[in-house]
Amino acid sequence: MTHVSDIQTLLDQRLKATGWQIAQTVVLGLLAACLALFGQVCLARARPIFPFIDQNYEAWQGGYTLVLTMIGIVWVVAMLQKISFFQDCLERLRSQRRLDEQYALRAEQAEQARLEKLAAKEAREAESARPSRVNRNARSNKFDY
């Protein structure tokens, strides 16, 4: 395809940006999961040191798990939103490519039709410009001028 529209270029840039955002969100989610495990270990190790943690360790652990669950849900929602946006951009890019191909095909067909009309017009002009053959040996009527 030789014709690329501005919309197609914009959608391609958006698609690349969304892909990078998805990759960054996945990396941040994996990093958060590793830090969550580290935080759980740190909370267990801090239990004997801090008496207020030791007294309500189950509440602290439950709160920590609840916060991690909420963060995980927000992360999953963000991932689903970005994946949905990525698929939407991909579908719009495919549609725009089909439209651009159709526009290029129609422009090519219109150019061919214009060239054919121009060739037919030139042929008619050449036909009309050519002198008609007059038979000089034929008998003349009074209306031949």
PDB file of N, CA and C in Angstrom, residues 19-33 75 79 83:
ATOM      1  N   GLY A  19       1.011  -0.322  23.950  1.00  0.00           N
ATOM      2  CA  GLY A  19       1.807  -1.533  24.171  1.00  0.00           C
ATOM      3  C   GLY A  19       2.868  -1.317  25.237  1.00  0.00           C
ATOM      4  N   TRP A  20       3.537  -0.163  25.179  1.00  0.00           N
ATOM      5  CA  TRP A  20       4.533   0.144  26.200  1.00  0.00           C
ATOM      6  C   TRP A  20       3.882   0.318  27.572  1.00  0.00           C
ATOM      7  N   GLN A  21       2.700   0.939  27.612  1.00  0.00           N
ATOM      8  CA  GLN A  21       2.007   1.106  28.891  1.00  0.00           C
ATOM      9  C   GLN A  21       1.612  -0.247  29.488  1.00  0.00           C
ATOM     10  N   ILE A  22       1.181  -1.167  28.638  1.00  0.00           N
ATOM     11  CA  ILE A  22       0.843  -2.508  29.116  1.00  0.00           C
ATOM     12  C   ILE A  22       2.087  -3.194  29.678  1.00  0.00           C
ATOM     13  N   ALA A  23       3.196  -3.089  28.966  1.00  0.00           N
ATOM     14  CA  ALA A  23       4.437  -3.711  29.440  1.00  0.00           C
ATOM     15  C   ALA A  23       4.876  -3.101  30.767  1.00  0.00           C
ATOM     16  N   GLN A  24       4.774  -1.781  30.896  1.00  0.00           N
ATOM     17  CA  GLN A  24       5.158  -1.129  32.144  1.00  0.00           C
ATOM     18  C   GLN A  24       4.237  -1.534  33.286  1.00  0.00           C
ATOM     19  N   THR A  25       2.945  -1.653  33.007  1.00  0.00           N
ATOM     20  CA  THR A  25       1.993  -2.049  34.044  1.00  0.00           C
ATOM     21  C   THR A  25       2.264  -3.476  34.507  1.00  0.00           C
ATOM     22  N   VAL A  26       2.610  -4.359  33.587  1.00  0.00           N
ATOM     23  CA  VAL A  26       2.940  -5.739  33.956  1.00  0.00           C
ATOM     24  C   VAL A  26       4.201  -5.766  34.824  1.00  0.00           C
ATOM     25  N   VAL A  27       5.217  -5.006  34.430  1.00  0.00           N
ATOM     26  CA  VAL A  27       6.462  -4.975  35.213  1.00  0.00           C
ATOM     27  C   VAL A  27       6.201  -4.410  36.603  1.00  0.00           C
ATOM     28  N   LEU A  28       5.422  -3.331  36.677  1.00  0.00           N
ATOM     29  CA  LEU A  28       5.110  -2.763  37.989  1.00  0.00           C
ATOM     30  C   LEU A  28       4.290  -3.733  38.846  1.00  0.00           C
ATOM     31  N   GLY A  29       3.393  -4.489  38.226  1.00  0.00           N
ATOM     32  CA  GLY A  29       2.620  -5.481  38.960  1.00  0.00           C
ATOM     33  C   GLY A  29       3.490  -6.588  39.501  1.00  0.00           C
ATOM     34  N   LEU A  30       4.440  -7.058  38.698  1.00  0.00           N
ATOM     35  CA  LEU A  30       5.363  -8.100  39.170  1.00  0.00           C
ATOM     36  C   LEU A  30       6.262  -7.575  40.287  1.00  0.00           C
ATOM     37  N   LEU A  31       6.705  -6.330  40.134  1.00  0.00           N
ATOM     38  CA  LEU A  31       7.521  -5.714  41.179  1.00  0.00           C
ATOM     39  C   LEU A  31       6.716  -5.560  42.466  1.00  0.00           C
ATOM     40  N   ALA A  32       5.464  -5.162  42.350  1.00  0.00           N
ATOM     41  CA  ALA A  32       4.602  -5.016  43.532  1.00  0.00           C
ATOM     42  C   ALA A  32       4.353  -6.370  44.195  1.00  0.00           C
ATOM     43  N   ALA A  33       4.205  -7.422  43.388  1.00  0.00           N
ATOM     44  CA  ALA A  33       4.004  -8.755  43.973  1.00  0.00           C
ATOM     45  C   ALA A  33       5.237  -9.191  44.761  1.00  0.00           C
ATOM     46  N   TRP A  75      -4.962  -3.177  39.944  1.00  0.00           N
ATOM     47  CA  TRP A  75      -3.993  -3.521  38.902  1.00  0.00           C
ATOM     48  C   TRP A  75      -4.668  -4.330  37.793  1.00  0.00           C
ATOM     49  N   MET A  79      -5.074  -3.298  33.915  1.00  0.00           N
ATOM     50  CA  MET A  79      -4.603  -4.160  32.827  1.00  0.00           C
ATOM     51  C   MET A  79      -5.720  -4.438  31.830  1.00  0.00           C
ATOM     52  N   ILE A  83      -5.603  -3.351  27.963  1.00  0.00           N
ATOM     53  CA  ILE A  83      -5.718  -4.388  26.927  1.00  0.00           C
ATOM     54  C   ILE A  83      -6.911  -4.099  26.029  1.00  0.00           C
TER      55      ILE A  83
END
